[in-house]
Coordinates of C-alpha atoms in Angstrom, one line a residue:
X1 CA -11.6 13.9 -14.6
X2 CA -13.5 16.3 -12.1
X3 CA -10.9 19.0 -13.1
X4 CA -11.1 18.2 -16.8
X5 CA -14.9 18.9 -16.5
X6 CA -14.2 22.1 -15.1
X7 CA -11.9 23.1 -17.9
X8 CA -13.9 22.1 -20.2
X9 CA -16.8 24.4 -19.2
X10 CA -14.4 27.3 -19.0
X11 CA -13.1 26.4 -22.3
X12 CA -16.7 26.3 -23.5
X13 CA -17.3 30.0 -22.2
X14 CA -14.5 31.1 -23.9
X15 CA -15.0 29.6 -27.2
X16 CA -18.7 31.0 -27.3
X17 CA -17.6 34.5 -27.3
X18 CA -15.2 34.3 -30.2
X19 CA -16.1 33.6 -33.8
X20 CA -14.2 32.5 -37.1
X21 CA -10.7 30.9 -37.0
X22 CA -10.2 32.5 -33.7
X23 CA -12.2 29.7 -32.3
X24 CA -10.0 27.1 -33.4
X25 CA -6.7 28.4 -32.3
X26 CA -8.0 29.7 -29.1
X27 CA -9.4 26.2 -28.1
X28 CA -6.2 24.4 -29.3
X29 CA -4.1 26.8 -27.2
X30 CA -6.0 26.2 -23.9
X31 CA -5.7 23.0 -24.2
X32 CA -2.0 22.8 -24.8
X33 CA -1.7 25.1 -21.5
X34 CA -3.9 22.6 -19.7
X35 CA -1.9 19.3 -20.7
X36 CA -3.6 15.9 -20.8
X37 CA -4.5 15.0 -17.3
X38 CA -5.5 11.3 -16.0
X39 CA -7.6 10.8 -12.7
X40 CA -6.3 7.4 -11.2
X41 CA -8.3 5.5 -8.3
X42 CA -6.4 2.8 -6.2
X43 CA -6.1 1.5 -3.1
X44 CA -3.4 2.9 -0.4
X45 CA -0.4 0.8 0.2
X46 CA -0.2 -1.1 -2.6
X47 CA 3.5 -0.7 -3.6
X48 CA 3.5 -1.8 -7.0
X49 CA 0.6 0.7 -8.5
X50 CA 2.7 3.4 -6.1
X51 CA 6.0 2.8 -7.8
X52 CA 4.9 2.0 -10.9
X53 CA 2.8 5.3 -11.3
X54 CA 5.5 7.0 -9.8
X55 CA 8.2 5.9 -12.5
X56 CA 5.3 6.7 -15.2
X57 CA 5.4 10.4 -14.1
X58 CA 9.2 10.7 -14.6
X59 CA 9.2 9.0 -17.9
X60 CA 5.8 10.8 -19.4
X61 CA 6.2 14.3 -18.1
X62 CA 3.5 15.8 -20.3
X63 CA 0.9 13.4 -18.6
X64 CA -0.4 15.1 -15.2
X65 CA -1.9 12.2 -13.1
X66 CA -3.8 13.2 -10.3
X67 CA -3.4 9.8 -8.2
X68 CA -6.2 9.2 -5.4
X69 CA -5.5 6.4 -3.2
X70 CA -8.8 5.0 -0.9
X71 CA -7.9 3.4 2.6
X72 CA -10.1 0.3 1.4
X73 CA -11.3 -1.7 -1.8
X74 CA -15.0 -0.9 -0.2
X75 CA -14.1 2.8 0.0
X76 CA -12.8 3.0 -3.6
X77 CA -15.9 1.1 -4.7
X78 CA -18.4 3.6 -2.8
X79 CA -16.7 6.5 -4.4
X80 CA -17.0 5.4 -8.0
X81 CA -20.2 4.4 -7.6
X82 CA -20.8 8.0 -6.7
X83 CA -19.1 9.3 -9.4
X84 CA -21.0 7.0 -12.1
X85 CA -24.3 8.6 -10.9
X86 CA -22.5 12.3 -10.9
X87 CA -21.0 11.7 -14.2
X88 CA -17.4 12.5 -12.6
X89 CA -15.7 9.2 -12.5
X90 CA -12.0 8.8 -12.8
X91 CA -10.1 7.9 -16.0
X92 CA -8.5 4.6 -14.6
X93 CA -9.1 2.4 -12.2
X94 CA -6.1 0.2 -10.6
X95 CA -7.8 -2.6 -8.9
X96 CA -7.0 -6.1 -7.2
X97 CA -8.5 -9.0 -7.0
X98 CA -10.4 -8.0 -3.6
X99 CA -12.2 -5.1 -5.1
X100 CA -15.9 -4.9 -4.3
X101 CA -16.6 -3.3 -7.9
X102 CA -18.5 -5.7 -9.9
X103 CA -16.2 -5.5 -12.8
X104 CA -18.1 -8.3 -14.6
X105 CA -21.6 -6.5 -14.9
X106 CA -19.1 -3.2 -15.7
X107 CA -17.8 -4.8 -18.4
X108 CA -21.0 -6.3 -19.7
X109 CA -22.6 -3.1 -19.6
X110 CA -20.0 -1.2 -21.2
X111 CA -18.9 0.7 -18.3
X112 CA -15.1 0.5 -19.5
X113 CA -13.4 1.7 -22.4
X114 CA -12.8 -0.7 -25.3
X115 CA -8.8 -1.0 -25.7
X116 CA -8.8 -3.2 -28.3
X117 CA -8.0 -0.5 -31.2
X118 CA -5.3 0.7 -29.2
X119 CA -3.6 -2.5 -28.5
X120 CA -3.8 -3.3 -32.6
X121 CA -2.7 -0.1 -33.6
X122 CA 0.4 0.0 -30.7
X123 CA 3.7 -1.2 -32.9
X124 CA 5.4 -1.4 -29.9
X125 CA 3.0 -4.4 -28.6
X126 CA 3.9 -7.9 -29.0
X127 CA 1.1 -10.3 -27.6
X128 CA 4.1 -13.2 -27.9
X129 CA 5.6 -11.6 -25.0
X130 CA 2.4 -11.9 -22.7
X131 CA 0.4 -14.8 -21.2
X132 CA -2.1 -15.4 -24.0
X133 CA -4.4 -16.5 -21.8
X134 CA -4.0 -13.6 -19.1
X135 CA -4.9 -11.1 -21.8
X136 CA -8.0 -12.7 -23.0
X137 CA -9.2 -12.8 -19.3
X138 CA -10.2 -9.1 -19.7
X139 CA -11.9 -9.5 -22.8
X140 CA -15.4 -9.7 -23.4
X141 CA -17.2 -10.1 -26.9
X142 CA -13.7 -9.8 -28.1
X143 CA -13.2 -6.6 -26.6
X144 CA -10.0 -5.8 -24.5
X145 CA -11.6 -4.2 -21.1
X146 CA -9.3 -5.1 -18.6
X147 CA -5.7 -5.0 -18.7
X148 CA -4.0 -7.5 -16.5
X149 CA -0.5 -6.6 -14.5
X150 CA 0.2 -9.6 -11.9
X151 CA -1.3 -13.5 -11.4
X152 CA -1.2 -15.8 -8.8
X153 CA -1.0 -19.7 -9.1
X154 CA -2.3 -21.7 -6.5
X155 CA -0.1 -24.9 -5.6
X156 CA 0.6 -27.5 -3.0
X157 CA 3.7 -27.7 -1.1
X158 CA 4.2 -31.5 0.1
X159 CA 6.9 -32.2 2.7
X160 CA 8.7 -35.1 3.4
X161 CA 6.2 -36.3 5.7
X162 CA 3.6 -37.4 3.3
X163 CA 5.6 -37.9 -0.1
X164 CA 6.1 -41.6 1.0
X165 CA 2.4 -42.2 1.1
X166 CA 1.2 -40.0 -1.7
X167 CA 2.0 -40.7 -5.6
X168 CA 3.3 -37.6 -6.4
X169 CA 3.9 -38.3 -10.1
X170 CA -0.5 -39.3 -10.3
X171 CA -0.8 -35.7 -8.5
X172 CA 1.5 -34.0 -11.2
X173 CA -0.6 -35.9 -14.0
X174 CA -4.0 -35.2 -12.6
X175 CA -6.3 -32.6 -13.9
X176 CA -7.9 -30.5 -10.9
X177 CA -10.7 -32.6 -10.0
X178 CA -8.5 -35.4 -9.5
X179 CA -5.7 -33.5 -7.3
X180 CA -8.5 -32.5 -4.9
X181 CA -9.7 -36.1 -4.8
X182 CA -5.9 -37.6 -4.5
X183 CA -4.9 -35.1 -1.5
X184 CA -7.8 -35.9 0.2
X185 CA -7.0 -39.7 0.4
X186 CA -3.6 -39.0 1.2
X187 CA -4.9 -37.1 4.0
X188 CA -6.9 -40.2 5.1
X189 CA -3.9 -42.4 4.5
X190 CA -1.6 -40.2 6.7
X191 CA -4.2 -40.0 9.4
X192 CA -4.9 -43.9 9.4
X193 CA -0.7 -44.8 9.4
X194 CA -0.5 -42.5 12.3
X195 CA 1.8 -40.4 10.3
X196 CA 0.1 -36.9 11.2
X197 CA -2.9 -37.8 13.4
X198 CA -4.1 -34.6 13.6
X199 CA -4.4 -33.7 10.1
X200 CA -2.1 -33.2 6.8
X201 CA -3.3 -30.1 5.3
X202 CA -2.0 -26.4 6.5
X203 CA -3.4 -23.4 4.6
X204 CA -3.7 -19.6 5.0
X205 CA -6.4 -19.3 2.9
X206 CA -9.9 -18.2 2.7
X207 CA -13.0 -20.1 1.5
X208 CA -12.9 -18.1 -1.7
X209 CA -9.2 -18.8 -2.2
X210 CA -9.8 -22.5 -2.0
X211 CA -12.4 -22.3 -4.5
X212 CA -10.2 -20.3 -6.8
X213 CA -7.4 -22.8 -6.3
X214 CA -9.6 -25.3 -7.6
X215 CA -10.2 -23.4 -10.8
X216 CA -13.8 -23.6 -10.6
X217 CA -15.0 -20.3 -11.2
X218 CA -18.7 -20.3 -11.5
X219 CA -19.0 -17.2 -13.4
X220 CA -16.9 -16.1 -15.6
X221 CA -16.5 -13.0 -18.0
X222 CA -16.8 -15.3 -20.8
X223 CA -19.9 -17.1 -20.0
X224 CA -23.4 -16.7 -21.4
X225 CA -24.9 -18.4 -19.2
X226 CA -24.5 -20.0 -15.6
X227 CA -24.1 -23.7 -15.8
X228 CA -23.1 -25.6 -12.2
X229 CA -21.8 -28.9 -12.1
X230 CA -23.2 -30.4 -9.2
X231 CA -20.5 -32.7 -9.0
X232 CA -17.7 -30.5 -9.0
X233 CA -19.6 -28.4 -6.2
X234 CA -19.5 -31.5 -4.2
X235 CA -16.4 -32.2 -4.8
X236 CA -15.1 -28.4 -3.8
X237 CA -17.2 -28.4 -0.4
X238 CA -15.8 -31.6 0.4
X239 CA -12.5 -30.6 -0.5
X240 CA -12.6 -27.0 1.5
X241 CA -13.7 -28.7 4.7
X242 CA -11.1 -31.0 4.7
X243 CA -8.6 -28.2 4.3
X244 CA -10.2 -25.8 6.9
X245 CA -10.8 -28.5 9.5
X246 CA -7.1 -29.6 9.3
X247 CA -5.6 -26.1 9.1
X248 CA -7.5 -25.7 12.3
X249 CA -5.3 -28.5 13.9
X250 CA -1.9 -27.7 12.4
X251 CA -2.4 -23.9 13.4
X252 CA -2.6 -25.2 16.7
X253 CA 0.5 -27.3 16.7
X254 CA 2.3 -24.5 15.5
X255 CA 1.4 -22.0 18.0
X256 CA 2.7 -24.3 20.9
X257 CA 6.1 -25.1 19.0
X258 CA 8.9 -22.9 18.4
X259 CA 11.3 -25.3 17.0
X260 CA 12.0 -24.2 13.4
X261 CA 12.3 -28.3 12.4
X262 CA 9.0 -29.0 14.0
X263 CA 7.6 -26.2 12.2
X264 CA 8.5 -27.3 8.9
X265 CA 7.7 -31.0 9.4
X266 CA 4.5 -30.3 11.0
X267 CA 3.0 -29.3 7.7
X268 CA 2.2 -32.1 5.5
X269 CA 0.5 -30.5 2.6
X270 CA 0.9 -26.7 2.6
X271 CA -1.8 -24.9 0.4
X272 CA -0.6 -21.9 -0.9
X273 CA -1.8 -19.0 -3.1
X274 CA 1.1 -16.7 -4.5
X275 CA 4.2 -17.3 -6.5
X276 CA 4.7 -21.0 -6.2
X277 CA 8.3 -20.9 -7.9
X278 CA 9.5 -18.2 -5.3
X279 CA 8.1 -20.0 -2.5
X280 CA 9.1 -23.4 -3.4
X281 CA 12.4 -22.5 -4.3
X282 CA 13.1 -21.2 -0.7
X283 CA 11.5 -24.4 0.6
X284 CA 13.5 -26.3 -1.7
X285 CA 16.8 -24.8 0.1
X286 CA 15.3 -24.9 3.5
X287 CA 14.8 -28.8 3.4
X288 CA 17.9 -29.2 1.5
X289 CA 19.7 -27.9 4.5
X290 CA 17.4 -29.4 7.4
X291 CA 17.0 -32.9 6.0
X292 CA 18.8 -33.4 3.1
X293 CA 15.9 -33.6 0.7
X294 CA 14.1 -31.6 -1.8
X295 CA 10.6 -30.3 -1.2
X296 CA 7.6 -31.3 -3.5
X297 CA 5.7 -28.2 -4.7
X298 CA 2.9 -28.9 -7.4
X299 CA 0.6 -26.2 -9.0
X300 CA -3.1 -26.8 -9.5
X301 CA -4.3 -28.0 -12.5
X302 CA -7.6 -26.4 -14.4
X303 CA -10.6 -28.4 -13.9
X304 CA -11.1 -30.7 -16.6
X305 CA -7.4 -30.6 -17.9
X306 CA -4.3 -32.3 -16.9
X307 CA -2.4 -30.5 -19.7
X308 CA -3.5 -26.8 -18.3
X309 CA -2.3 -25.1 -14.9
X310 CA -4.7 -22.4 -13.4
X311 CA -4.0 -19.2 -12.5
X312 CA -6.1 -15.8 -11.3
X313 CA -5.2 -12.2 -12.3
X314 CA -4.6 -10.1 -8.8
X315 CA -4.1 -6.7 -10.0
X316 CA -5.3 -5.3 -13.4
X317 CA -6.6 -1.9 -14.4
X318 CA -9.3 -0.6 -16.9
X319 CA -10.2 2.8 -18.3
X320 CA -13.7 4.3 -17.8
X321 CA -15.8 4.6 -20.8
X322 CA -16.4 8.5 -20.4
X323 CA -12.8 9.3 -20.1
X324 CA -12.0 11.9 -22.5
X325 CA -8.3 10.8 -22.6
X326 CA -8.5 7.0 -23.3
X327 CA -4.9 7.2 -25.2
X328 CA -3.1 8.6 -22.3
X329 CA -4.9 6.0 -19.9
X330 CA -3.9 3.4 -22.4
X331 CA -0.3 4.4 -22.1
X332 CA -0.4 4.1 -18.6
X333 CA -2.0 0.9 -18.6
X334 CA 0.4 -0.7 -21.0
X335 CA 3.5 0.5 -18.9
X336 CA 2.2 -0.9 -16.0
X337 CA 2.1 -4.2 -17.7
X338 CA 6.0 -3.9 -18.7
X339 CA 7.1 -2.3 -15.3
X340 CA 9.6 -4.2 -13.6
X341 CA 9.5 -4.2 -9.8
X342 CA 11.8 -6.8 -8.5
X343 CA 10.7 -6.9 -4.7
X344 CA 7.1 -7.7 -6.0
X345 CA 8.5 -11.2 -7.7
X346 CA 8.5 -13.0 -4.5
X347 CA 4.6 -12.9 -4.3
X348 CA 3.2 -12.8 -7.7
X349 CA 3.9 -13.5 -11.2
X350 CA 4.5 -11.2 -14.0
X351 CA 2.1 -11.1 -17.1
X352 CA 5.1 -10.1 -19.3
X353 CA 6.6 -13.3 -20.3
X354 CA 10.4 -12.0 -20.7
X355 CA 10.4 -10.0 -17.1
X356 CA 9.0 -13.7 -15.7
X357 CA 11.5 -15.4 -17.5
X358 CA 14.7 -13.0 -16.3
X359 CA 13.2 -13.0 -12.9
X360 CA 13.1 -16.8 -12.4
X361 CA 16.7 -17.3 -13.8
X362 CA 17.8 -14.9 -11.1
X363 CA 15.9 -17.0 -8.3
X364 CA 17.2 -20.3 -9.7
X365 CA 20.6 -19.1 -8.7
X366 CA 19.9 -18.4 -5.2
X367 CA 22.2 -20.3 -2.8
X368 CA 22.1 -18.4 0.5
X369 CA 19.6 -19.2 3.0
X370 CA 20.8 -16.8 5.3
X371 CA 23.3 -16.8 8.0
X372 CA 26.2 -18.0 5.8
X373 CA 24.3 -21.1 4.8
X374 CA 24.8 -21.9 1.3
X375 CA 23.0 -24.8 -0.6
X376 CA 23.3 -25.8 -4.4
X377 CA 21.2 -23.8 -7.0
X378 CA 18.4 -25.1 -8.6
X379 CA 19.2 -28.0 -11.0
X380 CA 18.7 -27.3 -14.6
X381 CA 16.1 -30.1 -15.1
X382 CA 13.6 -28.4 -12.3
X383 CA 14.4 -25.0 -14.4
X384 CA 13.0 -26.7 -17.4
X385 CA 9.8 -28.4 -15.5
X386 CA 8.9 -24.8 -14.3
X387 CA 9.5 -23.2 -17.8
X388 CA 7.1 -25.8 -18.9
X389 CA 4.5 -25.1 -16.1
X390 CA 4.7 -21.6 -17.0
X391 CA 4.2 -22.2 -20.9
X392 CA 1.0 -24.5 -19.7
X393 CA -0.8 -21.5 -18.2
X394 CA -4.1 -21.8 -19.8
X395 CA -6.4 -21.3 -17.6
X396 CA -6.2 -18.0 -16.2
X397 CA -9.2 -15.8 -15.1
X398 CA -10.0 -12.8 -13.3
X399 CA -11.6 -13.5 -9.6
X400 CA -15.3 -12.9 -9.6
X401 CA -16.1 -11.1 -6.1
X402 CA -19.8 -11.1 -5.9
X403 CA -19.4 -14.8 -6.8
X404 CA -17.3 -15.8 -4.0
X405 CA -19.1 -13.4 -1.7
X406 CA -22.3 -15.9 -2.5
X407 CA -20.4 -19.1 -2.4
X408 CA -19.0 -18.1 1.0
X409 CA -22.3 -17.2 2.3
X410 CA -24.4 -20.2 1.2
X411 CA -21.9 -22.6 2.0
X412 CA -21.0 -21.5 5.4
X413 CA -23.5 -23.8 6.9
X414 CA -22.9 -26.9 5.0
X415 CA -19.2 -26.7 6.3
X416 CA -19.9 -26.7 9.6
X417 CA -22.2 -29.7 9.4
X418 CA -25.6 -27.8 10.0
X419 CA -26.9 -28.4 6.3
X420 CA -27.3 -31.1 3.8
X421 CA -25.4 -30.5 0.9
X422 CA -28.6 -30.7 -1.6
X423 CA -30.2 -28.0 0.5
X424 CA -27.2 -25.9 0.2
X425 CA -26.7 -26.4 -3.5
X426 CA -30.5 -25.7 -4.4
X427 CA -29.9 -22.3 -2.9
X428 CA -26.4 -21.7 -4.2
X429 CA -27.4 -22.3 -8.0
X430 CA -30.8 -20.0 -7.3
X431 CA -28.9 -17.3 -5.8
X432 CA -25.8 -17.4 -8.6
X433 CA -28.6 -17.5 -11.3
X434 CA -30.3 -14.6 -10.1
X435 CA -26.9 -12.6 -9.7
X436 CA -26.3 -13.5 -13.3
X437 CA -29.6 -12.5 -14.8
X438 CA -29.4 -9.2 -12.7

């Protein structure tokens, strides 16, 4: 956009010196020579963005893209803030769930362009081939400000050391809050019976990700006001404490063992946050080979709904409201919604249903474990169960980095045993209320 501002100034100078119909002719000529241009901000090292933008350039050669990659999300946010102050912001922001830009406040302050008219007039866009709730997650006041590309789904991977002491079917049928309570109860039972004395959980998650996996968002783009539920926050904190304490013990065990079977059997309940279908399939194969049994992998449910699964948007884009090429920017974002990157599927899920289905069918047919070892293909019944899970993704949200930051800071002392819950909760409620009213 910086270059475009210069081009506009030059154009205005030329037009000022001309009269009559020649003004229009000259202006159109210069505009055609310059061609549409987009300035795009992203963080370096994100292969999906780099590859998709490169592919877009090859397909739409008439659009010039100035792709600016920053070293960190903080660097991007800092530059964007400076640009807004100077009125020289980029056309497009390509962000991740780690962004430090408060996109929630930006949407509510109308900092981004409303893309709803572009979607509505796009004859090639069919909302039925996308996860509807994913698109809704990027809306505010029925306006599409954020375009989602990728999702991640939190899930629980339960190994054969634990399936005998936990009611797997009850866990499948429970809502998000009930799942957390059942998992904590199972952890207590496993310890009491001496099956896994050191703990049952293993996770590579931060406190923020554990909060996301619970489906408790605290503050969302659609929320008109902040309403915390004390019992939900208490359950979340207690569950977080379980996971963190157990994970520390499990990590030490894994560090001291080099035997693959020991490493696999050490984890009782591994809480993961990526693509459960891919990781679950890989574990299925490993356990079939090592133990002759399947591993159970169960998706995290929505907080209050046993029939809905939870997911978070992890990559998304938006167009700055001051862009003078919103249509070109929309074209880029739409392309990224449909862009197929096979290697990306191992960690994330498309918001485009047909892409997801195609890739999962391919994945379900994998039979090679490596080193020539082969196991059976995924059964059709399990494939149908996965399809049902995908169709039940009705609790999809965009993580609020600011809320996660507040949550982590306020709950730290309570999780370490240095503060009462009531005292901690009062501060959490106060700080989130102040944030929401800013």
